[in-house]
């Protein structure tokens, strides 16, 4: 039930009673331009029969050693995020959504002494959807990223006379006891600059313990989107209850070990220009720190300073760089269009790298031809080094990635409907 760094299999029931399955794709791809050659070398082909004979024993071994843990919170639940501190690798901190508008937080034991994974603590927070967790650079504090409606978690802290939002954003310090047995959520920073805001990614500055960077999607429209029920799909991933014609805000946030400070170092707003006078949206997928800049990925059918020029009909992805000192756009954003259909789309879902100084980044994509694609891109030039396609026959959502610390393997995980 971990989405950002690891993702396990989930089974989810929608309002029609059908079952949708979140499958771990578990694709380990060699990170060289010859990955597709090395994926099936002559030696591997010669040993194919031998490997088949070993499969049964390997499967039995996996069944005996792979461990899993389900939340059982009494309602549909969806994975949000997970962090494992390097200073305490025996505990994983997790969060996610329960039902329509509640969230869970918990700590899971990862010690070798436990034969099965077990919760050290777990609790439900009402009136919010918890999206992700982040550790500050000193690993002394967990920060919870969430969203809430009026009357929800911490919205009572809004000062009188300030903007009353329909959908709030929230960043709050989360304090766990050393043994993970107790969690205390402290009041944090309530975001209500606009009628609707959805915080999407929180990035820690590796060189400043009291800096963090937040990217969020905003809308001036309070209109409710009624195309689906949000307790049947994870609202924070690709569904948004309110708003349309979104724009983005990137800001630097100051905080210390006790609280998040209300003042901001800077805040920048970037709008999208519609294509052919049609209403345009921009969707933010993720943001990382890379070579002194912030790298943002997402997709849009429009254009803009932060998104580059549109590439014709349909939706295409973008990769943008922002200066960490000012929030200004750096260089020309890269637009990515990999589909070939007349009404094509390319959705960029995630970006990852093995370190803040890595020469290359990796981006996950899904196209109108129902292709899952892993992209290797130069972190500074934003040039594509190679593309690794994988065809499916169903829609795919939330394609996440992570790079092995050695820089030699990248992993993808995502959500695909039954039959994919």
GROMACS .gro file of C-alpha atoms in nm:
model
  420
    1UNK     CA    1   0.000   0.000   0.000
    2UNK     CA    2   0.289   0.233  -0.073
    3UNK     CA    3   0.268   0.458  -0.372
    4UNK     CA    4   0.567   0.692  -0.396
    5UNK     CA    5   0.863   0.470  -0.334
    6UNK     CA    6   0.705   0.127  -0.341
    7UNK     CA    7   0.364   0.006  -0.454
    8UNK     CA    8   0.192  -0.320  -0.370
    9UNK     CA    9  -0.116  -0.484  -0.516
   10UNK     CA   10  -0.449  -0.332  -0.412
   11UNK     CA   11  -0.801  -0.444  -0.492
   12UNK     CA   12  -1.060  -0.168  -0.521
   13UNK     CA   13  -1.438  -0.192  -0.571
   14UNK     CA   14  -1.604   0.089  -0.768
   15UNK     CA   15  -1.967   0.201  -0.747
   16UNK     CA   16  -2.072  -0.054  -1.011
   17UNK     CA   17  -1.935  -0.335  -0.795
   18UNK     CA   18  -1.663  -0.429  -1.042
   19UNK     CA   19  -1.313  -0.496  -0.925
   20UNK     CA   20  -1.020  -0.285  -1.038
   21UNK     CA   21  -0.675  -0.413  -0.960
   22UNK     CA   22  -0.366  -0.207  -0.896
   23UNK     CA   23  -0.089  -0.424  -1.031
   24UNK     CA   24   0.274  -0.392  -0.944
   25UNK     CA   25   0.440  -0.376  -1.283
   26UNK     CA   26   0.781  -0.447  -1.131
   27UNK     CA   27   0.976  -0.354  -1.438
   28UNK     CA   28   1.349  -0.347  -1.377
   29UNK     CA   29   1.513  -0.194  -1.683
   30UNK     CA   30   1.884  -0.165  -1.748
   31UNK     CA   31   1.977   0.202  -1.758
   32UNK     CA   32   2.183   0.211  -2.077
   33UNK     CA   33   2.102   0.307  -2.433
   34UNK     CA   34   2.123  -0.066  -2.517
   35UNK     CA   35   1.871  -0.170  -2.250
   36UNK     CA   36   1.651  -0.351  -2.501
   37UNK     CA   37   1.945  -0.559  -2.623
   38UNK     CA   38   2.062  -0.649  -2.276
   39UNK     CA   39   1.707  -0.748  -2.181
   40UNK     CA   40   1.746  -1.062  -2.394
   41UNK     CA   41   2.108  -1.150  -2.456
   42UNK     CA   42   2.209  -1.472  -2.641
   43UNK     CA   43   2.321  -1.622  -2.312
   44UNK     CA   44   1.978  -1.556  -2.163
   45UNK     CA   45   1.812  -1.716  -2.465
   46UNK     CA   46   2.032  -2.026  -2.431
   47UNK     CA   47   1.944  -2.052  -2.064
   48UNK     CA   48   1.570  -1.996  -2.117
   49UNK     CA   49   1.483  -2.365  -2.074
   50UNK     CA   50   1.696  -2.388  -1.760
   51UNK     CA   51   1.520  -2.080  -1.618
   52UNK     CA   52   1.181  -2.236  -1.690
   53UNK     CA   53   1.279  -2.540  -1.482
   54UNK     CA   54   1.373  -2.310  -1.197
   55UNK     CA   55   1.055  -2.103  -1.210
   56UNK     CA   56   0.850  -2.337  -0.991
   57UNK     CA   57   1.111  -2.333  -0.716
   58UNK     CA   58   1.150  -1.954  -0.741
   59UNK     CA   59   0.774  -1.898  -0.721
   60UNK     CA   60   0.744  -2.117  -0.414
   61UNK     CA   61   1.033  -1.930  -0.255
   62UNK     CA   62   0.866  -1.596  -0.326
   63UNK     CA   63   0.541  -1.717  -0.173
   64UNK     CA   64   0.727  -1.810   0.141
   65UNK     CA   65   0.929  -1.489   0.175
   66UNK     CA   66   0.733  -1.196   0.030
   67UNK     CA   67   0.534  -1.018   0.300
   68UNK     CA   68   0.234  -0.788   0.271
   69UNK     CA   69   0.010  -0.579   0.492
   70UNK     CA   70  -0.343  -0.450   0.435
   71UNK     CA   71  -0.496  -0.153   0.611
   72UNK     CA   72  -0.850  -0.282   0.692
   73UNK     CA   73  -0.984   0.059   0.792
   74UNK     CA   74  -1.346  -0.038   0.727
   75UNK     CA   75  -1.383   0.139   0.390
   76UNK     CA   76  -1.214   0.158   0.053
   77UNK     CA   77  -0.859   0.280   0.114
   78UNK     CA   78  -0.594   0.404  -0.125
   79UNK     CA   79  -0.218   0.427  -0.088
   80UNK     CA   80  -0.081   0.779  -0.061
   81UNK     CA   81   0.286   0.781   0.034
   82UNK     CA   82   0.563   0.622   0.234
   83UNK     CA   83   0.899   0.725   0.375
   84UNK     CA   84   1.170   0.517   0.541
   85UNK     CA   85   1.428   0.723   0.731
   86UNK     CA   86   1.787   0.625   0.666
   87UNK     CA   87   1.854   0.686   1.037
   88UNK     CA   88   1.581   0.436   1.134
   89UNK     CA   89   1.534   0.186   0.849
   90UNK     CA   90   1.332  -0.049   1.070
   91UNK     CA   91   1.021   0.171   1.047
   92UNK     CA   92   0.817   0.286   0.747
   93UNK     CA   93   0.575   0.576   0.782
   94UNK     CA   94   0.270   0.560   0.557
   95UNK     CA   95  -0.037   0.762   0.467
   96UNK     CA   96  -0.333   0.751   0.230
   97UNK     CA   97  -0.708   0.792   0.179
   98UNK     CA   98  -0.999   0.613   0.350
   99UNK     CA   99  -1.345   0.647   0.200
  100UNK     CA  100  -1.448   0.979   0.048
  101UNK     CA  101  -1.278   1.231   0.276
  102UNK     CA  102  -1.078   1.070   0.553
  103UNK     CA  103  -0.714   0.971   0.565
  104UNK     CA  104  -0.492   0.732   0.755
  105UNK     CA  105  -0.144   0.761   0.897
  106UNK     CA  106   0.061   0.483   1.046
  107UNK     CA  107   0.398   0.331   1.124
  108UNK     CA  108   0.496  -0.020   1.007
  109UNK     CA  109   0.770  -0.236   1.157
  110UNK     CA  110   1.033  -0.356   0.911
  111UNK     CA  111   1.263  -0.533   1.155
  112UNK     CA  112   1.409  -0.870   1.060
  113UNK     CA  113   1.286  -1.012   1.389
  114UNK     CA  114   0.924  -0.985   1.276
  115UNK     CA  115   0.807  -1.276   1.064
  116UNK     CA  116   0.529  -1.058   0.921
  117UNK     CA  117   0.486  -0.687   0.867
  118UNK     CA  118   0.287  -0.527   1.146
  119UNK     CA  119   0.150  -0.186   1.235
  120UNK     CA  120   0.320  -0.014   1.526
  121UNK     CA  121   0.043   0.245   1.515
  122UNK     CA  122  -0.238   0.352   1.284
  123UNK     CA  123  -0.511   0.610   1.305
  124UNK     CA  124  -0.771   0.784   1.092
  125UNK     CA  125  -0.786   1.162   1.051
  126UNK     CA  126  -1.133   1.282   0.957
  127UNK     CA  127  -1.206   1.557   0.708
  128UNK     CA  128  -0.897   1.538   0.486
  129UNK     CA  129  -0.725   1.338   0.216
  130UNK     CA  130  -0.362   1.274   0.303
  131UNK     CA  131  -0.155   1.260  -0.012
  132UNK     CA  132   0.208   1.209   0.080
  133UNK     CA  133   0.478   1.226   0.346
  134UNK     CA  134   0.819   1.394   0.330
  135UNK     CA  135   1.119   1.396   0.562
  136UNK     CA  136   1.318   1.713   0.618
  137UNK     CA  137   1.686   1.695   0.526
  138UNK     CA  138   1.791   1.622   0.887
  139UNK     CA  139   1.525   1.347   0.908
  140UNK     CA  140   1.409   1.507   1.231
  141UNK     CA  141   1.058   1.584   1.113
  142UNK     CA  142   0.784   1.433   0.895
  143UNK     CA  143   0.569   1.668   0.690
  144UNK     CA  144   0.220   1.559   0.581
  145UNK     CA  145   0.074   1.686   0.254
  146UNK     CA  146  -0.308   1.692   0.248
  147UNK     CA  147  -0.621   1.857   0.113
  148UNK     CA  148  -0.950   1.936   0.290
  149UNK     CA  149  -1.286   2.100   0.230
  150UNK     CA  150  -1.434   2.378   0.443
  151UNK     CA  151  -1.497   2.236   0.790
  152UNK     CA  152  -1.228   1.972   0.743
  153UNK     CA  153  -0.896   1.914   0.913
  154UNK     CA  154  -0.738   2.238   1.047
  155UNK     CA  155  -0.963   2.464   0.835
  156UNK     CA  156  -1.078   2.626   1.160
  157UNK     CA  157  -0.730   2.781   1.183
  158UNK     CA  158  -0.810   3.014   0.892
  159UNK     CA  159  -0.788   3.371   1.015
  160UNK     CA  160  -1.105   3.581   1.009
  161UNK     CA  161  -1.127   3.800   0.702
  162UNK     CA  162  -0.901   3.583   0.484
  163UNK     CA  163  -1.013   3.389   0.176
  164UNK     CA  164  -1.260   3.111   0.249
  165UNK     CA  165  -1.174   2.828   0.012
  166UNK     CA  166  -1.385   2.545  -0.123
  167UNK     CA  167  -1.081   2.315  -0.131
  168UNK     CA  168  -0.785   2.386   0.098
  169UNK     CA  169  -0.429   2.264   0.088
  170UNK     CA  170  -0.245   2.166   0.404
  171UNK     CA  171   0.112   2.097   0.512
  172UNK     CA  172   0.143   1.979   0.872
  173UNK     CA  173   0.427   1.844   1.090
  174UNK     CA  174   0.369   1.485   1.198
  175UNK     CA  175   0.551   1.369   1.509
  176UNK     CA  176   0.595   0.998   1.581
  177UNK     CA  177   0.740   0.850   1.897
  178UNK     CA  178   1.081   0.688   1.847
  179UNK     CA  179   0.921   0.341   1.850
  180UNK     CA  180   0.646   0.450   1.607
  181UNK     CA  181   0.376   0.365   1.862
  182UNK     CA  182   0.220   0.712   1.874
  183UNK     CA  183   0.166   0.994   1.625
  184UNK     CA  184   0.079   1.358   1.690
  185UNK     CA  185  -0.031   1.584   1.406
  186UNK     CA  186   0.051   1.948   1.470
  187UNK     CA  187  -0.117   2.249   1.308
  188UNK     CA  188   0.074   2.350   1.000
  189UNK     CA  189   0.030   2.576   0.700
  190UNK     CA  190  -0.323   2.613   0.561
  191UNK     CA  191  -0.327   2.705   0.190
  192UNK     CA  192  -0.628   2.910   0.078
  193UNK     CA  193  -0.503   3.172  -0.169
  194UNK     CA  194  -0.768   3.070  -0.422
  195UNK     CA  195  -1.112   2.903  -0.415
  196UNK     CA  196  -0.956   2.566  -0.499
  197UNK     CA  197  -0.601   2.436  -0.447
  198UNK     CA  198  -0.455   2.089  -0.462
  199UNK     CA  199  -0.097   2.051  -0.328
  200UNK     CA  200   0.079   1.797  -0.552
  201UNK     CA  201   0.444   1.762  -0.444
  202UNK     CA  202   0.666   1.876  -0.158
  203UNK     CA  203   1.043   1.876  -0.217
  204UNK     CA  204   1.305   1.929   0.052
  205UNK     CA  205   1.612   2.140  -0.016
  206UNK     CA  206   1.915   1.911   0.035
  207UNK     CA  207   2.136   2.204   0.141
  208UNK     CA  208   1.899   2.399   0.368
  209UNK     CA  209   1.731   2.228   0.661
  210UNK     CA  210   1.457   2.493   0.682
  211UNK     CA  211   1.357   2.514   0.312
  212UNK     CA  212   1.094   2.316   0.123
  213UNK     CA  213   0.939   2.366  -0.220
  214UNK     CA  214   0.571   2.310  -0.288
  215UNK     CA  215   0.393   2.285  -0.623
  216UNK     CA  216   0.014   2.298  -0.628
  217UNK     CA  217  -0.272   2.316  -0.877
  218UNK     CA  218  -0.518   2.604  -0.837
  219UNK     CA  219  -0.854   2.704  -0.982
  220UNK     CA  220  -1.080   3.009  -0.955
  221UNK     CA  221  -1.382   2.788  -1.021
  222UNK     CA  222  -1.576   2.634  -0.732
  223UNK     CA  223  -1.776   2.413  -0.965
  224UNK     CA  224  -1.805   2.055  -0.847
  225UNK     CA  225  -1.703   1.782  -1.089
  226UNK     CA  226  -1.965   1.508  -1.066
  227UNK     CA  227  -1.831   1.264  -1.328
  228UNK     CA  228  -1.736   1.008  -1.063
  229UNK     CA  229  -1.754   0.936  -0.693
  230UNK     CA  230  -1.432   1.004  -0.510
  231UNK     CA  231  -1.463   0.710  -0.270
  232UNK     CA  232  -1.427   0.465  -0.559
  233UNK     CA  233  -1.101   0.608  -0.693
  234UNK     CA  234  -0.815   0.786  -0.514
  235UNK     CA  235  -0.908   1.154  -0.540
  236UNK     CA  236  -0.554   1.285  -0.504
  237UNK     CA  237  -0.408   1.098  -0.797
  238UNK     CA  238  -0.595   1.185  -1.113
  239UNK     CA  239  -0.940   1.301  -0.998
  240UNK     CA  240  -1.019   1.646  -0.858
  241UNK     CA  241  -1.357   1.715  -0.696
  242UNK     CA  242  -1.364   2.090  -0.763
  243UNK     CA  243  -1.235   2.334  -1.019
  244UNK     CA  244  -1.143   2.367  -1.386
  245UNK     CA  245  -0.894   2.565  -1.597
  246UNK     CA  246  -0.619   2.499  -1.344
  247UNK     CA  247  -0.299   2.699  -1.311
  248UNK     CA  248   0.002   2.617  -1.091
  249UNK     CA  249   0.184   2.782  -0.804
  250UNK     CA  250   0.539   2.700  -0.694
  251UNK     CA  251   0.657   2.839  -0.362
  252UNK     CA  252   0.940   2.806  -0.117
  253UNK     CA  253   0.827   2.738   0.239
  254UNK     CA  254   1.024   2.808   0.555
  255UNK     CA  255   0.999   2.585   0.860
  256UNK     CA  256   1.187   2.475   1.169
  257UNK     CA  257   1.176   2.172   1.398
  258UNK     CA  258   0.871   2.305   1.580
  259UNK     CA  259   0.643   2.445   1.310
  260UNK     CA  260   0.598   2.564   0.953
  261UNK     CA  261   0.642   2.940   0.934
  262UNK     CA  262   0.360   3.142   0.776
  263UNK     CA  263   0.590   3.365   0.571
  264UNK     CA  264   0.712   3.249   0.229
  265UNK     CA  265   1.053   3.305   0.076
  266UNK     CA  266   0.885   3.337  -0.265
  267UNK     CA  267   0.579   3.229  -0.458
  268UNK     CA  268   0.532   3.212  -0.837
  269UNK     CA  269   0.213   3.156  -1.036
  270UNK     CA  270   0.210   3.011  -1.388
  271UNK     CA  271  -0.097   2.999  -1.612
  272UNK     CA  272  -0.165   2.793  -1.923
  273UNK     CA  273  -0.287   2.945  -2.250
  274UNK     CA  274  -0.568   2.751  -2.422
  275UNK     CA  275  -0.512   2.588  -2.757
  276UNK     CA  276  -0.749   2.705  -3.032
  277UNK     CA  277  -0.952   2.908  -2.779
  278UNK     CA  278  -1.056   2.588  -2.602
  279UNK     CA  279  -1.049   2.571  -2.221
  280UNK     CA  280  -0.706   2.450  -2.113
  281UNK     CA  281  -0.603   2.257  -1.807
  282UNK     CA  282  -0.266   2.172  -1.670
  283UNK     CA  283  -0.204   1.866  -1.454
  284UNK     CA  284   0.100   1.848  -1.226
  285UNK     CA  285   0.236   1.497  -1.168
  286UNK     CA  286   0.554   1.533  -0.961
  287UNK     CA  287   0.855   1.753  -0.888
  288UNK     CA  288   1.211   1.667  -0.777
  289UNK     CA  289   1.532   1.850  -0.689
  290UNK     CA  290   1.797   1.804  -0.959
  291UNK     CA  291   2.132   1.978  -1.010
  292UNK     CA  292   2.033   2.290  -0.820
  293UNK     CA  293   1.695   2.324  -0.993
  294UNK     CA  294   1.342   2.201  -0.944
  295UNK     CA  295   1.226   1.967  -1.223
  296UNK     CA  296   0.850   1.953  -1.278
  297UNK     CA  297   0.661   1.705  -1.497
  298UNK     CA  298   0.296   1.696  -1.599
  299UNK     CA  299   0.074   1.736  -1.905
  300UNK     CA  300  -0.150   1.995  -2.072
  301UNK     CA  301  -0.328   2.071  -2.400
  302UNK     CA  302  -0.221   2.436  -2.381
  303UNK     CA  303   0.102   2.632  -2.368
  304UNK     CA  304   0.275   2.879  -2.139
  305UNK     CA  305   0.601   3.009  -1.999
  306UNK     CA  306   0.632   2.715  -1.761
  307UNK     CA  307   0.500   2.451  -2.003
  308UNK     CA  308   0.647   2.530  -2.344
  309UNK     CA  309   0.455   2.549  -2.671
  310UNK     CA  310   0.179   2.305  -2.757
  311UNK     CA  311   0.268   2.049  -3.023
  312UNK     CA  312  -0.060   2.032  -3.213
  313UNK     CA  313  -0.387   1.862  -3.129
  314UNK     CA  314  -0.430   1.663  -2.813
  315UNK     CA  315  -0.258   1.656  -2.474
  316UNK     CA  316   0.120   1.638  -2.444
  317UNK     CA  317   0.362   1.618  -2.155
  318UNK     CA  318   0.603   1.884  -2.033
  319UNK     CA  319   0.927   1.889  -1.834
  320UNK     CA  320   1.019   2.225  -1.680
  321UNK     CA  321   1.309   2.360  -1.473
  322UNK     CA  322   1.274   2.626  -1.203
  323UNK     CA  323   1.538   2.819  -1.013
  324UNK     CA  324   1.534   2.738  -0.641
  325UNK     CA  325   1.635   3.092  -0.541
  326UNK     CA  326   1.362   3.278  -0.729
  327UNK     CA  327   1.108   3.031  -0.867
  328UNK     CA  328   1.172   3.161  -1.218
  329UNK     CA  329   1.156   2.927  -1.515
  330UNK     CA  330   1.498   2.813  -1.640
  331UNK     CA  331   1.562   2.751  -2.011
  332UNK     CA  332   1.289   2.630  -2.246
  333UNK     CA  333   1.059   2.357  -2.115
  334UNK     CA  334   1.058   2.029  -2.307
  335UNK     CA  335   0.727   1.919  -2.461
  336UNK     CA  336   0.685   1.543  -2.502
  337UNK     CA  337   0.439   1.395  -2.753
  338UNK     CA  338   0.482   1.022  -2.817
  339UNK     CA  339   0.138   0.927  -2.951
  340UNK     CA  340   0.061   0.884  -3.320
  341UNK     CA  341  -0.323   0.880  -3.324
  342UNK     CA  342  -0.522   1.174  -3.466
  343UNK     CA  343  -0.660   1.254  -3.120
  344UNK     CA  344  -0.339   1.177  -2.940
  345UNK     CA  345  -0.228   1.224  -2.581
  346UNK     CA  346   0.091   1.172  -2.384
  347UNK     CA  347   0.057   1.178  -2.006
  348UNK     CA  348   0.375   1.218  -1.799
  349UNK     CA  349   0.313   1.064  -1.456
  350UNK     CA  350   0.639   1.072  -1.260
  351UNK     CA  351   1.006   1.174  -1.258
  352UNK     CA  352   1.289   1.016  -1.060
  353UNK     CA  353   1.668   0.997  -1.033
  354UNK     CA  354   1.919   0.818  -0.813
  355UNK     CA  355   2.057   1.141  -0.660
  356UNK     CA  356   2.024   1.519  -0.663
  357UNK     CA  357   2.335   1.542  -0.885
  358UNK     CA  358   2.248   1.266  -1.134
  359UNK     CA  359   2.320   1.346  -1.499
  360UNK     CA  360   1.999   1.180  -1.616
  361UNK     CA  361   1.641   1.165  -1.496
  362UNK     CA  362   1.373   0.905  -1.574
  363UNK     CA  363   1.013   0.985  -1.662
  364UNK     CA  364   0.711   0.756  -1.689
  365UNK     CA  365   0.452   0.814  -1.962
  366UNK     CA  366   0.127   0.669  -2.095
  367UNK     CA  367  -0.001   0.735  -2.448
  368UNK     CA  368  -0.326   0.722  -2.646
  369UNK     CA  369  -0.195   0.403  -2.811
  370UNK     CA  370  -0.204   0.242  -2.463
  371UNK     CA  371   0.173   0.227  -2.437
  372UNK     CA  372   0.358   0.254  -2.108
  373UNK     CA  373   0.687   0.431  -2.180
  374UNK     CA  374   0.993   0.489  -1.966
  375UNK     CA  375   1.198   0.790  -2.081
  376UNK     CA  376   1.561   0.861  -2.004
  377UNK     CA  377   1.631   1.236  -2.027
  378UNK     CA  378   1.933   1.460  -1.969
  379UNK     CA  379   1.874   1.648  -1.644
  380UNK     CA  380   2.009   1.981  -1.771
  381UNK     CA  381   1.954   1.979  -2.149
  382UNK     CA  382   1.615   1.802  -2.125
  383UNK     CA  383   1.704   1.595  -2.432
  384UNK     CA  384   1.561   1.243  -2.457
  385UNK     CA  385   1.833   0.975  -2.445
  386UNK     CA  386   1.604   0.677  -2.507
  387UNK     CA  387   1.247   0.549  -2.472
  388UNK     CA  388   1.139   0.207  -2.345
  389UNK     CA  389   0.783   0.111  -2.453
  390UNK     CA  390   0.555  -0.155  -2.305
  391UNK     CA  391   0.216  -0.212  -2.469
  392UNK     CA  392  -0.100  -0.286  -2.273
  393UNK     CA  393  -0.467  -0.298  -2.373
  394UNK     CA  394  -0.616  -0.103  -2.082
  395UNK     CA  395  -0.584   0.244  -1.936
  396UNK     CA  396  -0.300   0.289  -1.691
  397UNK     CA  397  -0.278   0.547  -1.412
  398UNK     CA  398  -0.016   0.661  -1.165
  399UNK     CA  399   0.297   0.521  -1.326
  400UNK     CA  400   0.557   0.576  -1.057
  401UNK     CA  401   0.931   0.522  -1.077
  402UNK     CA  402   1.233   0.486  -0.850
  403UNK     CA  403   1.602   0.443  -0.929
  404UNK     CA  404   1.830   0.198  -0.752
  405UNK     CA  405   2.101   0.384  -0.551
  406UNK     CA  406   2.362   0.227  -0.780
  407UNK     CA  407   2.202   0.407  -1.074
  408UNK     CA  408   2.186   0.083  -1.273
  409UNK     CA  409   1.818  -0.012  -1.239
  410UNK     CA  410   1.491   0.183  -1.252
  411UNK     CA  411   1.162   0.044  -1.126
  412UNK     CA  412   0.811   0.129  -1.246
  413UNK     CA  413   0.483   0.066  -1.064
  414UNK     CA  414   0.133   0.164  -1.167
  415UNK     CA  415  -0.241   0.102  -1.163
  416UNK     CA  416  -0.411  -0.084  -1.449
  417UNK     CA  417  -0.769  -0.207  -1.490
  418UNK     CA  418  -0.848  -0.580  -1.503
  419UNK     CA  419  -0.738  -0.734  -1.831
  420UNK     CA  420  -0.440  -0.506  -1.880
   0.00000   0.00000   0.00000
